[in-house]
Short mmCIF file of C-alpha atoms and ligand atoms in Angstrom, two decimals:
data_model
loop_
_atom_site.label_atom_id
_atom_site.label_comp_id
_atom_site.label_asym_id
_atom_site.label_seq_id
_atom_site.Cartn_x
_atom_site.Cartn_y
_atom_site.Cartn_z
CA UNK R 1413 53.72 43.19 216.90
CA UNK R 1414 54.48 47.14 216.48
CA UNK R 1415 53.07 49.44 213.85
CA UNK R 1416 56.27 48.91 211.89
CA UNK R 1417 56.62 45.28 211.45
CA UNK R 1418 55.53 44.44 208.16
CA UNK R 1419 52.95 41.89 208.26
CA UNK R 1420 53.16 38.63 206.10
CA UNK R 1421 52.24 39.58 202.37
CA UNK R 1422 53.02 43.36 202.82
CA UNK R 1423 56.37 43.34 200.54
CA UNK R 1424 54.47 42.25 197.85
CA UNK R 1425 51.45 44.30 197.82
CA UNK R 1426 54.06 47.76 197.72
CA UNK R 1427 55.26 45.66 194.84
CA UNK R 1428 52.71 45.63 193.31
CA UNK R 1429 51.21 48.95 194.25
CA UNK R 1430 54.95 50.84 193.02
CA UNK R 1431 53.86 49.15 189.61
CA UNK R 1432 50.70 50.82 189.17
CA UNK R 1433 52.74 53.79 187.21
CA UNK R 1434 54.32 51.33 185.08
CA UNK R 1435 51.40 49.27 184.55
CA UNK R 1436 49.00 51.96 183.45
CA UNK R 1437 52.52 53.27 181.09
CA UNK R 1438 52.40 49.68 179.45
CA UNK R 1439 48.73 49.05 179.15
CA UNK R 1440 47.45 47.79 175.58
CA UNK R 1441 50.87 48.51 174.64
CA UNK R 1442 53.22 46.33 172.27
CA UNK R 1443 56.14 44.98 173.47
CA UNK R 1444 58.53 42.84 171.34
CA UNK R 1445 60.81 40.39 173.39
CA UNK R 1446 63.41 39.10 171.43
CA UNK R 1447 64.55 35.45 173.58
CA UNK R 1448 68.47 35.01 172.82
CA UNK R 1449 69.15 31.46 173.04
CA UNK R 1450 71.71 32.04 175.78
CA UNK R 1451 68.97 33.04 178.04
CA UNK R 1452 67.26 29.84 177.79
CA UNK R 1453 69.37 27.24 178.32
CA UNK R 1454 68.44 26.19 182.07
CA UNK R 1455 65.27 25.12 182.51
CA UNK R 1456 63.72 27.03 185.75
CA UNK R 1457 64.96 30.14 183.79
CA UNK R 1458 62.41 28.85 180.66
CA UNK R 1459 59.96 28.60 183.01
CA UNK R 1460 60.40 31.86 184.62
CA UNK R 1461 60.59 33.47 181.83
CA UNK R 1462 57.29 31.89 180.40
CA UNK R 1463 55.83 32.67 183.60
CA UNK R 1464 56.74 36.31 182.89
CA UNK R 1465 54.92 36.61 179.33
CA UNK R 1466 51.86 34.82 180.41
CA UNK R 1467 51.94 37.61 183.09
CA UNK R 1468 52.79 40.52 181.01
CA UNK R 1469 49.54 39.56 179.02
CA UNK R 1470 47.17 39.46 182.19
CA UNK R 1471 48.28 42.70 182.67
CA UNK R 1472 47.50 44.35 179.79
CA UNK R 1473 50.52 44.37 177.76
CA UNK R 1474 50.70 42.68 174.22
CA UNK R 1475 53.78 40.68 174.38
CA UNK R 1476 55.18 39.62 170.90
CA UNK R 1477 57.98 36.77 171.28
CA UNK R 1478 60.84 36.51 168.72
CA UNK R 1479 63.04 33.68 169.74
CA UNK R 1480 66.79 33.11 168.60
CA UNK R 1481 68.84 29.97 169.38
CA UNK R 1482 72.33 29.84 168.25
CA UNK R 1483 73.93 27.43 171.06
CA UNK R 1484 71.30 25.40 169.83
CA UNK R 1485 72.16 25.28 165.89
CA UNK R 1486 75.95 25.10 166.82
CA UNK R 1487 75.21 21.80 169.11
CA UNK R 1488 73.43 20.13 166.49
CA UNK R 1489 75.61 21.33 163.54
CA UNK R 1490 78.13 19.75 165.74
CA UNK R 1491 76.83 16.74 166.08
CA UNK R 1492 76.59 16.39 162.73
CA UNK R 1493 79.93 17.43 161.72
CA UNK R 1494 79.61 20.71 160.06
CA UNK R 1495 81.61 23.34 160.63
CA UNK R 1496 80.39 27.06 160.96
CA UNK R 1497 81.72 30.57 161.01
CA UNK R 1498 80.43 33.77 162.20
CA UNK R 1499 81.14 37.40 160.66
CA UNK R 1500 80.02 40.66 162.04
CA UNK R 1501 78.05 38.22 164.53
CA UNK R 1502 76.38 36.84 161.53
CA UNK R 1503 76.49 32.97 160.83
CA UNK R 1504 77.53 32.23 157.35
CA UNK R 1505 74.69 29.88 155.87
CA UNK R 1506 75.21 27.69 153.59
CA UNK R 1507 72.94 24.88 152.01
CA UNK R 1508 73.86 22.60 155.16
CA UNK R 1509 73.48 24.75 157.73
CA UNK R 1510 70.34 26.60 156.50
CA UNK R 1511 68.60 23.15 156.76
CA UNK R 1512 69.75 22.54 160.56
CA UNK R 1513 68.72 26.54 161.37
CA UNK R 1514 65.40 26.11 160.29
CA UNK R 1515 64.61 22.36 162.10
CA UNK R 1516 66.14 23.82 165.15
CA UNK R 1517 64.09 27.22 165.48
CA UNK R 1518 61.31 26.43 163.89
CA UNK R 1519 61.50 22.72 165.49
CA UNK R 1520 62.21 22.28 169.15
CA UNK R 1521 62.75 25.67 170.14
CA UNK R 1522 59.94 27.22 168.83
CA UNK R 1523 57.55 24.19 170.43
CA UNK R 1524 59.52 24.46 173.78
CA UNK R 1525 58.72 28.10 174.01
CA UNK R 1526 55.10 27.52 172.74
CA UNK R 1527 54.54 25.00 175.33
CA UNK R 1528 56.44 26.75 178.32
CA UNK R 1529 53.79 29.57 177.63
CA UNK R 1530 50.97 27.42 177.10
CA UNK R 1531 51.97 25.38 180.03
CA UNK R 1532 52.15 29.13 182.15
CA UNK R 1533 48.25 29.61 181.61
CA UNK R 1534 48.81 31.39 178.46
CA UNK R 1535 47.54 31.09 174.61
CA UNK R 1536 51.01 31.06 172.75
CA UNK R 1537 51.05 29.87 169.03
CA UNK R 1538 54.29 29.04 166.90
CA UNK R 1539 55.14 31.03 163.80
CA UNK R 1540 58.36 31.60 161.77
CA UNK R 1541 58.99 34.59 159.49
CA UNK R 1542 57.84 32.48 156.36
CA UNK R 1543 54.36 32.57 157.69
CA UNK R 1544 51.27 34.53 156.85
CA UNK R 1545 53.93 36.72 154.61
CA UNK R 1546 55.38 37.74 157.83
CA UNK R 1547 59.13 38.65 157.11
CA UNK R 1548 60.33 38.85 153.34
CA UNK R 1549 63.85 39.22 153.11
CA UNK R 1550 66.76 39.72 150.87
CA UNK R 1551 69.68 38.57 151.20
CA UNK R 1552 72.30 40.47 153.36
CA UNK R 1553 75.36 41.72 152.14
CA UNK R 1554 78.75 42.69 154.53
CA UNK R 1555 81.71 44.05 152.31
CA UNK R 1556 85.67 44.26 153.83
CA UNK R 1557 88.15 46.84 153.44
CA UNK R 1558 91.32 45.30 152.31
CA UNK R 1559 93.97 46.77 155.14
CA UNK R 1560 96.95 47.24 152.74
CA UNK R 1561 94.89 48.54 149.36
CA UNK R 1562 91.59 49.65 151.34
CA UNK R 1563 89.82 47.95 148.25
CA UNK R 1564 86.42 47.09 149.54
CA UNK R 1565 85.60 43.58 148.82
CA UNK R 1566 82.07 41.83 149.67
CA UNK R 1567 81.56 39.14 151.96
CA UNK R 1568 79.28 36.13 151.12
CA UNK R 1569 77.40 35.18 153.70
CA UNK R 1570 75.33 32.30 151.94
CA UNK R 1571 71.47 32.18 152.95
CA UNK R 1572 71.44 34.85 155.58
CA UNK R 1573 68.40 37.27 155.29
CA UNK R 1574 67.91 41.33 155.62
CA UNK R 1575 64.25 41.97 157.04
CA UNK R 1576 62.75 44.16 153.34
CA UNK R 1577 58.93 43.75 153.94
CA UNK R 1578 57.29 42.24 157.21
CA UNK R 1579 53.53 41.80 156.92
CA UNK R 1580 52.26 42.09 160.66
CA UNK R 1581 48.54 41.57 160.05
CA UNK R 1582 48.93 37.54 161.04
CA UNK R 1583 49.82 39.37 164.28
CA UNK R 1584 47.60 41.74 165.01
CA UNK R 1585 44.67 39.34 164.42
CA UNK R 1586 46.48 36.68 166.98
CA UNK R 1587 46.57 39.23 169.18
CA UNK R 1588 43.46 41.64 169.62
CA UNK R 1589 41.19 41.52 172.68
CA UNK R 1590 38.75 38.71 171.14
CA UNK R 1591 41.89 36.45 170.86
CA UNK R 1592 44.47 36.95 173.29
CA UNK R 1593 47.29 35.20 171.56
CA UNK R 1594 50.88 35.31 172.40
CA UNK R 1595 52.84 35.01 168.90
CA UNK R 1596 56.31 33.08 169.48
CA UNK R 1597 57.91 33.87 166.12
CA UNK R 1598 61.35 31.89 164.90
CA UNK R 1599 63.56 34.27 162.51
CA UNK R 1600 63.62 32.17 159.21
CA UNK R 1601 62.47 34.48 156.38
CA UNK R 1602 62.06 33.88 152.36
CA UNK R 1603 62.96 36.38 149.15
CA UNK R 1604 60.78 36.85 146.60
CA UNK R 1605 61.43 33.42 145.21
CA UNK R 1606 59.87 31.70 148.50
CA UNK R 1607 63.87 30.99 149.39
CA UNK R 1608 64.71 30.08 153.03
CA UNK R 1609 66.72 32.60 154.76
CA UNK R 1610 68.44 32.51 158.26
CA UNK R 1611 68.12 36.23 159.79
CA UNK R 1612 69.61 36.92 163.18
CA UNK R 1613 67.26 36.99 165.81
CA UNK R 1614 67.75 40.68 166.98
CA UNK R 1615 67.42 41.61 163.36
CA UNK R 1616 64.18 39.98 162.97
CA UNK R 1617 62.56 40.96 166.38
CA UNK R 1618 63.59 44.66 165.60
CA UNK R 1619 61.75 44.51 162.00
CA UNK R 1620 58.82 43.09 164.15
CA UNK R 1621 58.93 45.68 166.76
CA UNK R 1622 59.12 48.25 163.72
CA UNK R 1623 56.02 47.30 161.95
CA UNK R 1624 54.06 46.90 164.82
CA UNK R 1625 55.08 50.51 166.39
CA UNK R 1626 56.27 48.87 169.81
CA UNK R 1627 56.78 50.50 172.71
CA UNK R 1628 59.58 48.89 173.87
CA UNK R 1629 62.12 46.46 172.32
CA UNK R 1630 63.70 43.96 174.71
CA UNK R 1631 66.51 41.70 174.03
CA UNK R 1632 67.22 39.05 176.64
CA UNK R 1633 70.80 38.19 176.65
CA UNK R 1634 73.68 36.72 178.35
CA UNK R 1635 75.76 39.56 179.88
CA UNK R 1636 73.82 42.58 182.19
CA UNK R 1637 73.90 44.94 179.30
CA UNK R 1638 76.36 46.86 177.06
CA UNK R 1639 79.67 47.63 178.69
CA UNK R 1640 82.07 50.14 178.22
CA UNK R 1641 85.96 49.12 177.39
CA UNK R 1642 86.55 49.24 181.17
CA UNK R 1643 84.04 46.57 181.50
CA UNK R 1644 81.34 49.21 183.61
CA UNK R 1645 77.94 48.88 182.45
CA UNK R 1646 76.68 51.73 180.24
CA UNK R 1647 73.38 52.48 181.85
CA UNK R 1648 71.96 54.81 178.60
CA UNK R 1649 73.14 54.99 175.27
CA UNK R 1650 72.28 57.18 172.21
CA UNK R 1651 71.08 55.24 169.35
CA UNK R 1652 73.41 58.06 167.37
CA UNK R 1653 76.48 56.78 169.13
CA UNK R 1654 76.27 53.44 168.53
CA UNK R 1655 78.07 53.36 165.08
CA UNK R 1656 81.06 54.94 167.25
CA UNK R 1657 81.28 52.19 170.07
CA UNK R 1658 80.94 49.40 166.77
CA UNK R 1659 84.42 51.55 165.05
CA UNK R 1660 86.31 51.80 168.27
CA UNK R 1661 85.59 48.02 169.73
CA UNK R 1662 83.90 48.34 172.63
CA UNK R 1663 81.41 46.23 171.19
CA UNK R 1664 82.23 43.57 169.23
CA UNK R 1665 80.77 39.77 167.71
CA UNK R 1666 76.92 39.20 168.58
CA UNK R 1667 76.33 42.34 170.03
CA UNK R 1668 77.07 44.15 166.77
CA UNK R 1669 73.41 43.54 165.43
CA UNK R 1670 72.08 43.67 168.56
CA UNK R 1671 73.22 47.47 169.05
CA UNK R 1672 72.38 48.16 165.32
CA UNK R 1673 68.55 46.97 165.93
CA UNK R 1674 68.27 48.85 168.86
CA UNK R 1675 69.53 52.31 166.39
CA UNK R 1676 67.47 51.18 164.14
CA UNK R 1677 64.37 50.38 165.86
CA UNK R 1678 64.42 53.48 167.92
CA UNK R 1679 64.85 55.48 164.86
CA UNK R 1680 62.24 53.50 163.43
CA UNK R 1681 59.47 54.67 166.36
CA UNK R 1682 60.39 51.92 168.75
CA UNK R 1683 59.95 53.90 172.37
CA UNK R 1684 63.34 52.39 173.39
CA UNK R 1685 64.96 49.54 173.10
CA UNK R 1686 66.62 47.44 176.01
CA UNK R 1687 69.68 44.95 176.17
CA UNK R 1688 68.92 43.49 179.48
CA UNK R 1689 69.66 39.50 181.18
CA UNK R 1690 68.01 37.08 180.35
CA UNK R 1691 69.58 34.93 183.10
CA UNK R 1692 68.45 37.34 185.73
CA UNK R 1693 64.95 35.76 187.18
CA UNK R 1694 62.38 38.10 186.04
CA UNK R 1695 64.28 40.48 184.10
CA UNK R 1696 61.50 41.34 182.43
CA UNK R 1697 58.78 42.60 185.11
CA UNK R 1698 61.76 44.21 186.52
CA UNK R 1699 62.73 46.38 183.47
CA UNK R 1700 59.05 47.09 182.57
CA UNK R 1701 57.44 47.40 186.11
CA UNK R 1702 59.86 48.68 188.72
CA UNK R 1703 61.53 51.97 188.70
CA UNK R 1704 65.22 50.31 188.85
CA UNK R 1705 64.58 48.96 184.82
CA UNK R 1706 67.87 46.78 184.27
CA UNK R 1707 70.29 46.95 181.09
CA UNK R 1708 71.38 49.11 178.79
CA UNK R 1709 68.67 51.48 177.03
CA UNK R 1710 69.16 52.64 174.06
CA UNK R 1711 66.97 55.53 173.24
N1 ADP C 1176 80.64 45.90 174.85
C1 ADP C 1176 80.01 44.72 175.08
N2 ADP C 1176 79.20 44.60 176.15
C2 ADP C 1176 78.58 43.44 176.42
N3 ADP C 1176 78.71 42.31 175.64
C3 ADP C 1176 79.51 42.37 174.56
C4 ADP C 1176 80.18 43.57 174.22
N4 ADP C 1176 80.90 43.35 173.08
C5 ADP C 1176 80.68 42.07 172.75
N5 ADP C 1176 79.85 41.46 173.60
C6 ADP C 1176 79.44 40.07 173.49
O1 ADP C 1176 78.13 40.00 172.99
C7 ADP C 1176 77.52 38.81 173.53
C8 ADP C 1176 76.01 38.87 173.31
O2 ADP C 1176 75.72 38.57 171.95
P1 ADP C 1176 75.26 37.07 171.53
O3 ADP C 1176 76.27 36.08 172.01
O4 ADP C 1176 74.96 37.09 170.08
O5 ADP C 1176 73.96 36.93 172.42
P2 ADP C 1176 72.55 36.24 172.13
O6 ADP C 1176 72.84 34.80 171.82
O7 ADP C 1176 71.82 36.44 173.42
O8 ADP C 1176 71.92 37.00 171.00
C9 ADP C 1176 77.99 38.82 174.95
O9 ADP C 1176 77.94 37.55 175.55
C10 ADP C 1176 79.43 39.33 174.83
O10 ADP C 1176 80.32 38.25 174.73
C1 X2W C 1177 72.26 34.94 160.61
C2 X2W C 1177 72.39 34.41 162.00
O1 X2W C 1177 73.42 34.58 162.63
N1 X2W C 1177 71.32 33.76 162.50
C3 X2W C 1177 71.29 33.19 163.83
C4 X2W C 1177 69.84 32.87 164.14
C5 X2W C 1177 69.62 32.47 165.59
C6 X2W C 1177 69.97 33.56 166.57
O2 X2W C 1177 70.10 34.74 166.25
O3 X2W C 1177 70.09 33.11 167.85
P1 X2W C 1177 70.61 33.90 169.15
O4 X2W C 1177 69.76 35.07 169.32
O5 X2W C 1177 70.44 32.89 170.24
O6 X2W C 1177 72.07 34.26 168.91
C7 X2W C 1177 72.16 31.92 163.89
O7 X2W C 1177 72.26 31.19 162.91
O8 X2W C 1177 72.68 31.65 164.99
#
């Protein structure tokens, strides 16, 4: 064999030892990983990605899960025969559908998650926003301009909650060195009068990431990242020119709130938050530990 063959095993260890930067950059650091339903429909994936917290967590990272699961809700309000509509990437709630949003993220999803971790070698436990005080919310408000009198009128959008208050000490006891908890959190929130609210997952990971002064927001979706009206992925984008891209239409439906968490969060003291795919094996070590990242950042 000559000096430059590399020998079995030798790939990985210059993995590994590229990391060290990135490793030492994360250590004891939060990071909030907000798990879009899309990106956790196939079941390798789930595992991968479980896999890929439990990991984050041996190496010194504090990984905070916030889950979504809208191909989820629509299947089973579906099944059932109820019809639902989105605005602004925002799924009108009513009375109905509130009741199938909370059995389905709080329900199965949450307890898949919990268990994919769990089964990964880690110490995951299931919460929703409604727990420990966690996420108080009130209730989010959209308004219309009418195109012919540019009245603007409000849109209801039933039980669907604004972050106001998030309470993150449930967290930060689940999670300091003598416990070693992963938190898996499903975004259903209540007002002041212990009311159920639906909040979009991005909205709720992004409060999270907020009050916990995160390091790094990730949201793990279903497209490589934010792209540009030519379809081109946009690499880096400035949290102050995101209202812009929202006006013109380059982005449009879910990745409305997603963009306007990201603004918000990095404004907020987030170190930077990243719209990266969730369907790419190990997106996550990849965009924390290698100097390629993946996504769109919005700083
Ligand atoms: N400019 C854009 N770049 C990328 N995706 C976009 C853009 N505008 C709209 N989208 C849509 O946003 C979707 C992601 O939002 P959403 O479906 O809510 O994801 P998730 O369920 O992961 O939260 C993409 O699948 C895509 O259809
Ligand atoms: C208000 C609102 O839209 N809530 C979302 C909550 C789940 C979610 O956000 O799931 P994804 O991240 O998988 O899209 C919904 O009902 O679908």
């Amino acid at each position: 064999m000559s000096d430059t063959t590399p020998i079995p095993g030798q790939f990985t260890a210059a993995t590994l030892s590229e990391a060290l930067p990135y490793i030492q950059r994360y250590d004891n650091k939060t990071v909030v990983i907000k798990y879009g339903g899309h990106a956790m429909v196939d079941e390798a994936l789930s595992q991968a990605f479980a896999r890929d917290v439990v990991l984050l967590k041996h190496m010194g990272v504090n990984p905070v899960v916030v889950h979504g699961g809208g191909p989820q809700i629509a299947s089973l309000l579906g099944r059932l025969g109820i019809q639902s509509e989105f605005r602004d990437g925002l799924r009108v709630t009513d009375d109905a559908t509130m009741e199938v949003v909370e059995m389905v993220l709080s329900g199965p999803i949450n307890k898949s998650i919990v268990r994919a971790i769990n089964k990964a070698g880690g110490k995951a436990v299931g919460l929703s926003g409604s727990d420990a005080d966690l996420m108080r919310v009130k209730r989010a408000t959209r308004t219309t301009k009418d195109p012919d009198s540019h009245v603007e009128q409000v849109i209801d959008l039933g039980f669907v909650g604004e972050p106001e208050a998030v309470d993150v000490s449930v967290l930060n006891l689940l999670t300091d060195y003598d416990h070693d908890f992963i938190p898996v959190i499903a975004p259903v929130g209540f007002d002041g009068e212990g009311k159920r609210y639906n909040v979009n997952a991005d909205t709720a990971a992004g409060a999270i990431a907020e009050a916990l002064g995160a390091s790094r927001l990730l949201l793990l979706t279903d497209v490589v990242g934010v792209k540009d009206k030519a379809g081109e992925l946009l690499r880096e984008i400035k949290a102050d020119d995101i209202p812009a891209l929202i006006a013109d239409g380059t982005v449009s439906g879910g990745m409305i709130p997603k963009l306007e968490t990201a603004a918000g969060a990095v404004k907020n003291g987030v170190g930077g938050a990243v719209i990266l795919d969730g369907r790419a094996k190990h997106a996550l070590l990849m965009e924390l530990f290698t100097e390629h990242g993946a996504g769109t950042i919005v700083l």
